[in-house]
Short mmCIF file of C-alpha atoms in Angstrom, two decimals:
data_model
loop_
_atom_site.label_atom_id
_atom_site.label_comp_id
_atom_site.label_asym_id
_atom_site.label_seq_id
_atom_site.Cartn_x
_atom_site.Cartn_y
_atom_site.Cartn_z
CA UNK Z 1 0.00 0.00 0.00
CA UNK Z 2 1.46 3.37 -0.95
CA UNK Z 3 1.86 6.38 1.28
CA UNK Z 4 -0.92 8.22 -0.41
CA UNK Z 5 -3.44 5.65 0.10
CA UNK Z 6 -2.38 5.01 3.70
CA UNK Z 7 -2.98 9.80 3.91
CA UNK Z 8 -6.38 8.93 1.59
CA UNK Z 9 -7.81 6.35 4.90
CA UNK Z 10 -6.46 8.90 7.65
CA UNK Z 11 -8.38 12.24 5.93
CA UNK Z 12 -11.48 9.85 5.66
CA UNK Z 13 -11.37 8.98 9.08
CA UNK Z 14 -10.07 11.60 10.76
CA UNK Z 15 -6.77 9.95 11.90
CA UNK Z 16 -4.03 12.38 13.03
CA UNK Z 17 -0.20 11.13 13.14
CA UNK Z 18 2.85 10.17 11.00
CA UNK Z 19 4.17 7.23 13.59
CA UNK Z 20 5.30 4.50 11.58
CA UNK Z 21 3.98 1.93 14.03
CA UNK Z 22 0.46 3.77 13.34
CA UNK Z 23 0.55 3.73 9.72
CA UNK Z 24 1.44 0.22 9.52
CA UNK Z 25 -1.69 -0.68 11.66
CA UNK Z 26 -3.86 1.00 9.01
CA UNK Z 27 -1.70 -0.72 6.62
CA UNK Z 28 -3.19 -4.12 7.98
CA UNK Z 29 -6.79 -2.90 8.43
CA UNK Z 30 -6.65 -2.14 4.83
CA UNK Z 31 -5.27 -5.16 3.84
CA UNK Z 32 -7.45 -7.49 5.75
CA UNK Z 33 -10.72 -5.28 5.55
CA UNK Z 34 -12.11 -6.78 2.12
CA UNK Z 35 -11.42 -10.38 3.28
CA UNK Z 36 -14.16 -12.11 6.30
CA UNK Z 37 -11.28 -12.90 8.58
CA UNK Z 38 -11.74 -11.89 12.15
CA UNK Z 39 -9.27 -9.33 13.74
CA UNK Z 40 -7.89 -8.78 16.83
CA UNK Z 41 -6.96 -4.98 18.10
CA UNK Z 42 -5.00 -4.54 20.98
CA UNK Z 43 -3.98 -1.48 22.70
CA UNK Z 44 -4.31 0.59 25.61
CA UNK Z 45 -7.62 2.21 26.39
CA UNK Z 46 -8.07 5.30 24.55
CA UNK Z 47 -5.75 4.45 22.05
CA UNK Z 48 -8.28 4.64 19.16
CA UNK Z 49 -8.82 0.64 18.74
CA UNK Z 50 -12.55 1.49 17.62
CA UNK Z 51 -11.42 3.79 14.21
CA UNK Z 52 -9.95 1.21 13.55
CA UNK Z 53 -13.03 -1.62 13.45
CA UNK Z 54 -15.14 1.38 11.51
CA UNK Z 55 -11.72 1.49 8.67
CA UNK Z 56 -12.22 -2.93 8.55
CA UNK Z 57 -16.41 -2.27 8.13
CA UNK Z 58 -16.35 0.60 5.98
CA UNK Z 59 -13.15 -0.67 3.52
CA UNK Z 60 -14.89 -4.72 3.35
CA UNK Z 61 -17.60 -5.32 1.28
CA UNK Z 62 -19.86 -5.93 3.73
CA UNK Z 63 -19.87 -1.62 3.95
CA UNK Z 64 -23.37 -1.06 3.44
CA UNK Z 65 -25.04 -3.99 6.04
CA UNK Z 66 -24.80 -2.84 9.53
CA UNK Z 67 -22.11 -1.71 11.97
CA UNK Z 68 -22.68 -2.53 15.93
CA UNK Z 69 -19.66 -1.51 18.47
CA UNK Z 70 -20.62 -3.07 22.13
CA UNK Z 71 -18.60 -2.91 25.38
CA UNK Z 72 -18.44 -6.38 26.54
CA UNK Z 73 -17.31 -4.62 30.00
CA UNK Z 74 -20.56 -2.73 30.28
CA UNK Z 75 -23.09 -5.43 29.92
CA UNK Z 76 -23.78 -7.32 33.28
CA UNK Z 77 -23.12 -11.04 33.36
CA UNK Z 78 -26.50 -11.87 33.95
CA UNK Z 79 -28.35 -10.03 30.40
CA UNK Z 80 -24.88 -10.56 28.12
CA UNK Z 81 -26.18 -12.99 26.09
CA UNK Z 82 -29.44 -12.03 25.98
CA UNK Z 83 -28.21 -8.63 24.48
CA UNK Z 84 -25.75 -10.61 22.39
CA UNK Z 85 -27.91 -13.59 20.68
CA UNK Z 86 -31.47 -12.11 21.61
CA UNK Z 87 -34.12 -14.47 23.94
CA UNK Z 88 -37.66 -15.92 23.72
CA UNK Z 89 -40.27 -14.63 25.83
CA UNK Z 90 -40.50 -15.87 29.32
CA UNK Z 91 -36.90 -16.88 28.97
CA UNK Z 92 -36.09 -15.09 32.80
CA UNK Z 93 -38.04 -13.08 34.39
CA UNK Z 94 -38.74 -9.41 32.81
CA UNK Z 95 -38.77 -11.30 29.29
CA UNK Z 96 -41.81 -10.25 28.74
CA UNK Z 97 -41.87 -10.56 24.65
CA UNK Z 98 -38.97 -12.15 22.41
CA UNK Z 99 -36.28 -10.07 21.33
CA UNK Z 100 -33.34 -10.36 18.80
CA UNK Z 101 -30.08 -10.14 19.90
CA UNK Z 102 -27.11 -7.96 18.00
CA UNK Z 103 -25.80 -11.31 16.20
CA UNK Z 104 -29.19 -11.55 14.90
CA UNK Z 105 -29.75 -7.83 13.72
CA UNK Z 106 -26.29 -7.48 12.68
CA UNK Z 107 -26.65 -10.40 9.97
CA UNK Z 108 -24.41 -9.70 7.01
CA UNK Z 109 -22.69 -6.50 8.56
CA UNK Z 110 -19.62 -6.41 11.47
CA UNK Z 111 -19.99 -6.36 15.31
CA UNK Z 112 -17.29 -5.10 17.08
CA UNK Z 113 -16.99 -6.28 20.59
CA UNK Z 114 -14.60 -4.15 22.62
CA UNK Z 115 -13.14 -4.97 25.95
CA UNK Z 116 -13.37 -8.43 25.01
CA UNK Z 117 -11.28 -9.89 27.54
CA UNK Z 118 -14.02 -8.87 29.85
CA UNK Z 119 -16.70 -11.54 28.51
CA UNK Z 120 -18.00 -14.37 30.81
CA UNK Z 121 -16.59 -17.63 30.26
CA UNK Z 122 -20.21 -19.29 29.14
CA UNK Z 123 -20.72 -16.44 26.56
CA UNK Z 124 -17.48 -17.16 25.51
CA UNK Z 125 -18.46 -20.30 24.80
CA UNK Z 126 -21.50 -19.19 22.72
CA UNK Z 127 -19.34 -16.50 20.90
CA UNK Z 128 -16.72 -19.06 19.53
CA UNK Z 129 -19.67 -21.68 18.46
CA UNK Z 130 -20.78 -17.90 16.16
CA UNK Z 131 -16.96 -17.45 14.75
CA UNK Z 132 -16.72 -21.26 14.16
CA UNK Z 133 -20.12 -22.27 12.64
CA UNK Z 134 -22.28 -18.88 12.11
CA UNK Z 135 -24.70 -20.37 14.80
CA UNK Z 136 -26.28 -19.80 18.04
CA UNK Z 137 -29.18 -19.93 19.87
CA UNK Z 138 -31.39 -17.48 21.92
CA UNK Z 139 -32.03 -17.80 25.52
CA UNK Z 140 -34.65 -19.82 26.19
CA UNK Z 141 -34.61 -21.35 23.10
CA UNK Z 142 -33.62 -24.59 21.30
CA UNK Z 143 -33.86 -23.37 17.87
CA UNK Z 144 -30.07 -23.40 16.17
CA UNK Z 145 -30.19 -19.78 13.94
CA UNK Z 146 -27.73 -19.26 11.40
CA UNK Z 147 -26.00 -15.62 11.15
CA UNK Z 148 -23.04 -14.23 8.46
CA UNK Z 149 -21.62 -11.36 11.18
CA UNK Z 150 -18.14 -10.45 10.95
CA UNK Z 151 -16.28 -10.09 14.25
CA UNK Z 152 -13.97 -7.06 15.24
CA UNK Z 153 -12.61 -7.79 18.59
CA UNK Z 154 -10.54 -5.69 20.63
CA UNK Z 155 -8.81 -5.77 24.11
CA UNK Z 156 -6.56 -3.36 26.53
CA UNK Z 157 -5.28 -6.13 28.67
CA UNK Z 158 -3.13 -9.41 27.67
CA UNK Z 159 -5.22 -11.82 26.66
CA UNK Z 160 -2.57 -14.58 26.95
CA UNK Z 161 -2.37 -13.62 30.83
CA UNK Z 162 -6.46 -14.11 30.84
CA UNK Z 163 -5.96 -17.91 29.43
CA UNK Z 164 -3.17 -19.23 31.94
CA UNK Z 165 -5.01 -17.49 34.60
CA UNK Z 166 -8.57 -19.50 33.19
CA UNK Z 167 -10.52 -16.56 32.99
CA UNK Z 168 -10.52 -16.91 28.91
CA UNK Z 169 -10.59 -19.90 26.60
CA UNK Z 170 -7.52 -20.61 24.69
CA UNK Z 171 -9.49 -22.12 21.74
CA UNK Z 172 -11.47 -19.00 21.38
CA UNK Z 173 -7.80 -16.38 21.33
CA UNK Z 174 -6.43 -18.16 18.77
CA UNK Z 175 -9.90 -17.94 16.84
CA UNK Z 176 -9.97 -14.36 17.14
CA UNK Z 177 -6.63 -13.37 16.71
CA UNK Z 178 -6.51 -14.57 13.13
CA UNK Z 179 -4.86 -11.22 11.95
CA UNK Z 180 -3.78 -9.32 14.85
CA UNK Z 181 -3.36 -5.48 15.08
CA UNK Z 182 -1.92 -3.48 17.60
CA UNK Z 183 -2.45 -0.08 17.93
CA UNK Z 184 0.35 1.93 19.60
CA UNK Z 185 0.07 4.18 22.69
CA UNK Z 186 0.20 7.91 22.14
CA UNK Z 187 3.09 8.44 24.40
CA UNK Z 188 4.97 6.09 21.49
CA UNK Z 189 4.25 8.34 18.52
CA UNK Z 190 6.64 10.96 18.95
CA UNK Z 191 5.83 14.38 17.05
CA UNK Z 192 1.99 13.11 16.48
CA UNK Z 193 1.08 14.33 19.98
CA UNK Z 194 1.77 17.71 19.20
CA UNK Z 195 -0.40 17.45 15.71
CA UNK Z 196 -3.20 16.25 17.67
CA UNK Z 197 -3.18 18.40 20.70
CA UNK Z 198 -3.46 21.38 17.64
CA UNK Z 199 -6.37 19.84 16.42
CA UNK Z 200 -8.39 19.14 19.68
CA UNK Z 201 -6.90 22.79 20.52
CA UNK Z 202 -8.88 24.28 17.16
CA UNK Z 203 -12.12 22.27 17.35
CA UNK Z 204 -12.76 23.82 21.17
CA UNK Z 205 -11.41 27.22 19.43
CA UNK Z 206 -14.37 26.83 16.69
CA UNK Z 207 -16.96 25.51 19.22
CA UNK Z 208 -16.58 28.39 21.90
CA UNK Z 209 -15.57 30.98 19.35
CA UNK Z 210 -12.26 32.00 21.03
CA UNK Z 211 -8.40 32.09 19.32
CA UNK Z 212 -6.80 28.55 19.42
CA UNK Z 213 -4.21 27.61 21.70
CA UNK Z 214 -0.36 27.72 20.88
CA UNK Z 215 2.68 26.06 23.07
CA UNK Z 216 6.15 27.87 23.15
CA UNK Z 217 9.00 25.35 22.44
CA UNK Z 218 9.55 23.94 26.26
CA UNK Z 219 5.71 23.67 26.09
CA UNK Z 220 5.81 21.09 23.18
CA UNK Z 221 8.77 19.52 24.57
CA UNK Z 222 7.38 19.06 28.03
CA UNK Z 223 3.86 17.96 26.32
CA UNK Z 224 5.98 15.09 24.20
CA UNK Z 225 7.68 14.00 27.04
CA UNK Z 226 4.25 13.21 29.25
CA UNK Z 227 3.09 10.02 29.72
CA UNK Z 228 -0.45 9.82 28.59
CA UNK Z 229 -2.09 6.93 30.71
CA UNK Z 230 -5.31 7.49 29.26
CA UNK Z 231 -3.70 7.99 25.79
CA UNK Z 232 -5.90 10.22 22.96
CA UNK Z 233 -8.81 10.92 25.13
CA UNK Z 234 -6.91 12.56 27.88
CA UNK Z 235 -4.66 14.76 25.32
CA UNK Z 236 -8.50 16.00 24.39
CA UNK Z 237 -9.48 16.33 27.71
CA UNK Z 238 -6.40 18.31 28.55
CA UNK Z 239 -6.91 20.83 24.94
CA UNK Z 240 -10.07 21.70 26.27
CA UNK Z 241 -9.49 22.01 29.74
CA UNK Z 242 -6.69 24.64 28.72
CA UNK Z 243 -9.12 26.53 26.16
CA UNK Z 244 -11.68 27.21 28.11
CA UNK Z 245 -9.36 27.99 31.70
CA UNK Z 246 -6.61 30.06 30.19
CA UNK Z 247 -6.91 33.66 28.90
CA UNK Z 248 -3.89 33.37 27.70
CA UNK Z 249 -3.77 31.99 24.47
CA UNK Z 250 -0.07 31.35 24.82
CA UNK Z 251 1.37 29.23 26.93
CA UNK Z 252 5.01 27.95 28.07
CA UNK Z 253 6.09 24.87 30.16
CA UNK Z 254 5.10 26.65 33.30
CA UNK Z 255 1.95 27.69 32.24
CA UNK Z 256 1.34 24.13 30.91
CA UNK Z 257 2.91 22.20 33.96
CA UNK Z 258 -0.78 22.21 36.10
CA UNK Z 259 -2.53 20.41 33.31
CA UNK Z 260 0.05 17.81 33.38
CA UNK Z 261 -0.06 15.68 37.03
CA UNK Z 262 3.48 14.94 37.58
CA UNK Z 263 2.71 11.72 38.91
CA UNK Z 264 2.23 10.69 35.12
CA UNK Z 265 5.41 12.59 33.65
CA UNK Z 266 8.23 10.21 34.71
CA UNK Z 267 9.26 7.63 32.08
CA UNK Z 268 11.10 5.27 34.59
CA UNK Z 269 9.43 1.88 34.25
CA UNK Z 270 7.15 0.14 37.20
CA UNK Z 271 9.74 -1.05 40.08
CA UNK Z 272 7.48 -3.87 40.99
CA UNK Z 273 4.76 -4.37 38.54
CA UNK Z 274 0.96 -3.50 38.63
CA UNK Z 275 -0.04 -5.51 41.50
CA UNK Z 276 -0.82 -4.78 44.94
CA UNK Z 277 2.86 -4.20 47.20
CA UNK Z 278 3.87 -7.23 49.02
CA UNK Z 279 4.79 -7.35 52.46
CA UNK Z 280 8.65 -7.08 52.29
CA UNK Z 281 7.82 -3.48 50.19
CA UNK Z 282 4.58 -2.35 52.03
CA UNK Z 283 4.35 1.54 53.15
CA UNK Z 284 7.65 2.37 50.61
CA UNK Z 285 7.70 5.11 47.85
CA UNK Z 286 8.75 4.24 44.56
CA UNK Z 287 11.71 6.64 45.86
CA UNK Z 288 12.68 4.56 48.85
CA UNK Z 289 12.03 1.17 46.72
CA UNK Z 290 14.72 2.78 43.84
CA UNK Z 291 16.97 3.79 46.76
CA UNK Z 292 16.49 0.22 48.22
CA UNK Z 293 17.37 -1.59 44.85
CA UNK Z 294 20.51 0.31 44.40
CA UNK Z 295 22.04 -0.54 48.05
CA UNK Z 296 21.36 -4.18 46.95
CA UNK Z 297 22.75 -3.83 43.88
CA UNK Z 298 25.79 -2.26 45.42
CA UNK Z 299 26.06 -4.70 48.10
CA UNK Z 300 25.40 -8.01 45.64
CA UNK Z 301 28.80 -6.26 43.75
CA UNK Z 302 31.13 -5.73 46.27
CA UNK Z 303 29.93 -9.72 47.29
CA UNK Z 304 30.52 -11.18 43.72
CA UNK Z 305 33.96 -9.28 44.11
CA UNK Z 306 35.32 -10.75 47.53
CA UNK Z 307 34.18 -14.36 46.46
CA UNK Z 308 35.83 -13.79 43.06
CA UNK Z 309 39.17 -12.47 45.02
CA UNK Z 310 39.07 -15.68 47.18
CA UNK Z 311 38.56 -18.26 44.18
CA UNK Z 312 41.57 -16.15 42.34
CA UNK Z 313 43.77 -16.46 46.22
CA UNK Z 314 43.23 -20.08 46.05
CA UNK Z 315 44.95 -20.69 42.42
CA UNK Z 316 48.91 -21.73 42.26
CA UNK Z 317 50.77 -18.32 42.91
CA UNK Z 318 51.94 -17.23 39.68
CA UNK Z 319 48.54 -18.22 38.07
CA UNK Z 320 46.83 -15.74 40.82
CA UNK Z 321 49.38 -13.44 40.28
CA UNK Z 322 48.61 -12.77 36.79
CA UNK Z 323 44.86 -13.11 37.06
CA UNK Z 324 44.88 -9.98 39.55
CA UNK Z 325 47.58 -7.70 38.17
CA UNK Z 326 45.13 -7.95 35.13
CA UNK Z 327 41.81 -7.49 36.95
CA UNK Z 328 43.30 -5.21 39.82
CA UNK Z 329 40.88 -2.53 39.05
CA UNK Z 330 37.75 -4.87 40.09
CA UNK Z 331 38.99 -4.95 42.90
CA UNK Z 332 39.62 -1.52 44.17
CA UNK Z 333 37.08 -1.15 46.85
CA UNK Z 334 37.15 -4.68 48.26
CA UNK Z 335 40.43 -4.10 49.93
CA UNK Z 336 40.72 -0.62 49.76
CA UNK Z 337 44.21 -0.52 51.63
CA UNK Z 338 45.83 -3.60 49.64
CA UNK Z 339 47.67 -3.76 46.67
CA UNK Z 340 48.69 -6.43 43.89
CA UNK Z 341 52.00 -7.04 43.12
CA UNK Z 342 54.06 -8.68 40.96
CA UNK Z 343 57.78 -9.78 41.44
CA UNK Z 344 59.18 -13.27 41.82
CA UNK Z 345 58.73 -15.66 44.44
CA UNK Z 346 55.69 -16.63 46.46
CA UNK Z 347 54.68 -13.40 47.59
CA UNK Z 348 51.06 -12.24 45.11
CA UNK Z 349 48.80 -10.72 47.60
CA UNK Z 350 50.47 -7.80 49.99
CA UNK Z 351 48.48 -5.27 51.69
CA UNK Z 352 50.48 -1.72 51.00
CA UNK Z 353 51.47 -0.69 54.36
CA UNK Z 354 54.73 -1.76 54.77
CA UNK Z 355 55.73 -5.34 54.87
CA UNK Z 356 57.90 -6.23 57.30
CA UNK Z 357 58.73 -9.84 55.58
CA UNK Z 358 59.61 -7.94 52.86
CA UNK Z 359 63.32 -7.31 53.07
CA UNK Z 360 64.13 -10.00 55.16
CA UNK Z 361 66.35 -13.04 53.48
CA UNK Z 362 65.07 -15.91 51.50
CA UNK Z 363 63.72 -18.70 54.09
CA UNK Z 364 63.76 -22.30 54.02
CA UNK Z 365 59.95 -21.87 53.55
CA UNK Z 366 60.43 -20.18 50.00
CA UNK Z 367 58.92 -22.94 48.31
CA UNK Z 368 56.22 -23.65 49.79
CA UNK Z 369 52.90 -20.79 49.06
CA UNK Z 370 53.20 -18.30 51.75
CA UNK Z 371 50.77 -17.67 53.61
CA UNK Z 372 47.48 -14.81 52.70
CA UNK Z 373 46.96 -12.36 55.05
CA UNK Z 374 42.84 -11.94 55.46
CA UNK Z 375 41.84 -8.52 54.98
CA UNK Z 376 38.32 -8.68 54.69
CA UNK Z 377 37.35 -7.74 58.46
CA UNK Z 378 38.94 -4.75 58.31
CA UNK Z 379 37.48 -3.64 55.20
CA UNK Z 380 34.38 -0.86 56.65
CA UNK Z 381 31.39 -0.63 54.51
CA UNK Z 382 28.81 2.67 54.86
CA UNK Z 383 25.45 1.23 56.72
CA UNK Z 384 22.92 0.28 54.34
CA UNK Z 385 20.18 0.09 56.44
CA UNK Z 386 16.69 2.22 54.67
CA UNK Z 387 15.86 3.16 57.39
CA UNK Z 388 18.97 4.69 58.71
CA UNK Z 389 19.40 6.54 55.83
CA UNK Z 390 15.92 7.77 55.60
CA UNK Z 391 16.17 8.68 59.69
CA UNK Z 392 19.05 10.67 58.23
CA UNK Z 393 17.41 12.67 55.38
CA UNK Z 394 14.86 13.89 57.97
CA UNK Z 395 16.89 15.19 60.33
CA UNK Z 396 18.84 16.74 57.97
CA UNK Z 397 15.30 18.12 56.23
CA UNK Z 398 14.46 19.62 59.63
CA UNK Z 399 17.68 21.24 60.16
CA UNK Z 400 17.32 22.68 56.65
CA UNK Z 401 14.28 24.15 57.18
CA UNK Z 402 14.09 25.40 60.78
CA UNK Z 403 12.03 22.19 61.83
CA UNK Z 404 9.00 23.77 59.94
CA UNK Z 405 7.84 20.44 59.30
CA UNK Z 406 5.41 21.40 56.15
CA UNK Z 407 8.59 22.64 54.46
CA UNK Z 408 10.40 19.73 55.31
CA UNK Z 409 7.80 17.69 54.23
CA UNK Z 410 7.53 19.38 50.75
CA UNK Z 411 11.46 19.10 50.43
CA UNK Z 412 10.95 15.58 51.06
CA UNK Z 413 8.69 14.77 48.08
CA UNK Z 414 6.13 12.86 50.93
CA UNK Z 415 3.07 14.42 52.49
CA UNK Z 416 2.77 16.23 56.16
CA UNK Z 417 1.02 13.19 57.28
CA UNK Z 418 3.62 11.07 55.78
CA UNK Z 419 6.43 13.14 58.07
CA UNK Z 420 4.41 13.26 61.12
CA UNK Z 421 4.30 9.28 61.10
CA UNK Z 422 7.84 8.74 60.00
CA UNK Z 423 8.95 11.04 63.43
CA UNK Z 424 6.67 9.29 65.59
CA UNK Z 425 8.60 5.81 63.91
CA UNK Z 426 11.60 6.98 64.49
CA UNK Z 427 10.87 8.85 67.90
CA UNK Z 428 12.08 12.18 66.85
CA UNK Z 429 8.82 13.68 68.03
CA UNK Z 430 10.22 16.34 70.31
CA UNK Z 431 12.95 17.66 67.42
#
């Protein structure tokens, strides 16, 4: 497909953005639109997964039957397939006269079924009998019905997590993901971002009559660089807020910076995934846990050195000899007041204060290996304790600040509350 066809499918449907990684997913939707295959969009919520269902319907030739997008998350268990394959009267109680379901109405056009990974597992069941035989039956019913529907699924969550945790059947994810697309978050798409807050910025312009919204240069860079969590929709959310709250109608970083919650701007990744904190990392920031991986990390280093300085000790002399001088600078702060040395002899390991075997003359011992002087209990490491050093940072917070604890706080990066409990931990109530 050629550049100017993929530009001809974003001005028809109102896509914004050069990304490569977007214009190859149109790529795909146009490819696989005019075939009956079922597709499978992932990406993260508000990412635009549903233009991309409407570019499938509207490019297949199935354009002219009709198009139904349903949230599989916002149907209750208990009516899903009801709304789904329709259900006699008296079915359950309320069914008061027979109605078709969106399988039914939807016969020779596409349904789109977003959030997918959020279906029961028994109208799973009844979806995958649809996608493998064009069949199902309505509630209360025991009359098979035939359908031709074409299925657009899409999903914000890993499916293959859903299977090995049972919650989704394995047979029915390969059956949808037949041709698999995957739309990329907006915080991925570089220079797009800026195109599209413009856009959302000029629509609010036309709609409440007012001039459009510009950004200074640190204003686009420090929009770029934001996270976007809830993707497209939030960059809208956030052009509007700022068109209708600011009189200015240009604006630099600092200006921007209270639209942006800086909780979202940091590009580190998660320390410990998405799930609820354990109990070894309970009541830790994602400061203190950084601050904690580091010490280990330091810690785990200067260990792998001393064991790799003992195995190297324990070799013939002149093998250890060699293996040192050439790896001496490992070494340098696991026995920070030794040396290596070379020289003939049995002497390969000599601390660098003075040695008073040294000069003396050749014994009758010379041949045999002399004997290694252990170092390692006098080598002192820094405490690594967290909660020493955090005990420290306080005090040193008060000091800074008078013991005006809100100031302390704030210089902290933790709440008042958070500081008044840490002193009462650490009994420095009365400081």
């Amino acid at each position: 497909m050629t550049t100017q066809e993929i530009q001809s499918i974003k001005l028809r449907f109102g896509i914004i953005g050069n990304a490569p990684a977007l214009n190859y997913a149109i790529q795909v939707a146009a490819q696989v639109a005019p075939t009956d295959m079922t597709v499978l969009i992932t990406g993260e919520s508000g990412s635009g997964k549903e233009s991309f269902s409407k570019i499938i319907h509207a490019l297949s030739p199935r354009k002219h039957g009709q198009f139904i997008a349903i949230n599989c998350g916002a149907i209750p268990e208990g009516t899903i397939d009801s709304e789904l394959f329709g259900h006699e009267k008296g079915s359950f109680t309320g069914a008061n006269e027979a109605r078709k379901g969106y399988f039914e109405v939807t016969n020779g056009g596409t349904i789109f079924l977003d959030e997918i990974g959020e279906m029961p597992l028994g109208t799973q069941a009844r979806l995958l009998r649809v996608l493998e035989n064009g069949e199902f039956i309505r509630v209360g019913s025991s009359k098979v019905q035939k359908t031709d529907v074409r299925v657009v699924a899409a999903t914000n969550v890993n499916l293959l997590d859903r299977v090995q945790a049972g919650t989704f059947r394995e047979d029915l994810y390969y059956r949808l993901n037949t041709v698999p697309i995957t739309v990329p978050p907006l915080r991925d798409r570089g220079e797009d971002i800026y195109l599209l807050f413009r856009k959302f910025a000029s629509d609010s312009a036309e709609r409440y009559r007012s001039r459009p919204i510009t950004l200074l240069p640190d204003a686009v860079q420090a929009l770029t660089r934001f996270r976007f969590p809830g993707n497209i929709r939030q960059l809208k959310n956030i052009a509007e807020q700022i068109s209708v709250l600011e009189t200015e109608r240009e604006l630099d970083a600092r200006r921007l910076a209270p639209y942006l919650p800086q909780d979202q701007v940091s590009r580190l990744p998660m320390l410990l995934g998405q799930g609820a904190p354990d109990s070894a990392t309970a009541g830790y920031s994602e400061r203190d846990l950084l601050y904690k991986i580091l010490f280990d990390m330091r810690r785990d280093m200067t260990d792998l050195k001393k064991m790799v300085l003992e195995l190297a000790t324990g070799q013939r002399p002149h093998e250890a000899q060699e293996l040192l001088r050439q790896n001496s600078h490992l070494f340098n702060n696991t026995a920070p007041s030794g040396t290596f040395e070379g020289g003939q002899g049995s002497e390969y390991f000599l601390p660098a204060a003075p040695n008073p075997y040294k000069n003396e003359p050749a014994s009758e011992y010379d041949d045999e290996e002399a004997p290694v002087e252990d170092i390692s209990h006098e080598t002192e490491e820094e405490t690594l304790s967290l909660d020493v050093k955090e005990r420290e940072m306080i005090l040193k917070a008060l000091k800074k600040h008078n013991n005006k604890r809100k100031y302390a706080a704030h210089d902290l990066g933790i709440s008042e509350r958070t500081l008044y409990r840490k002193l009462k931990q650490y009994d420095l109530e009365q400081v």
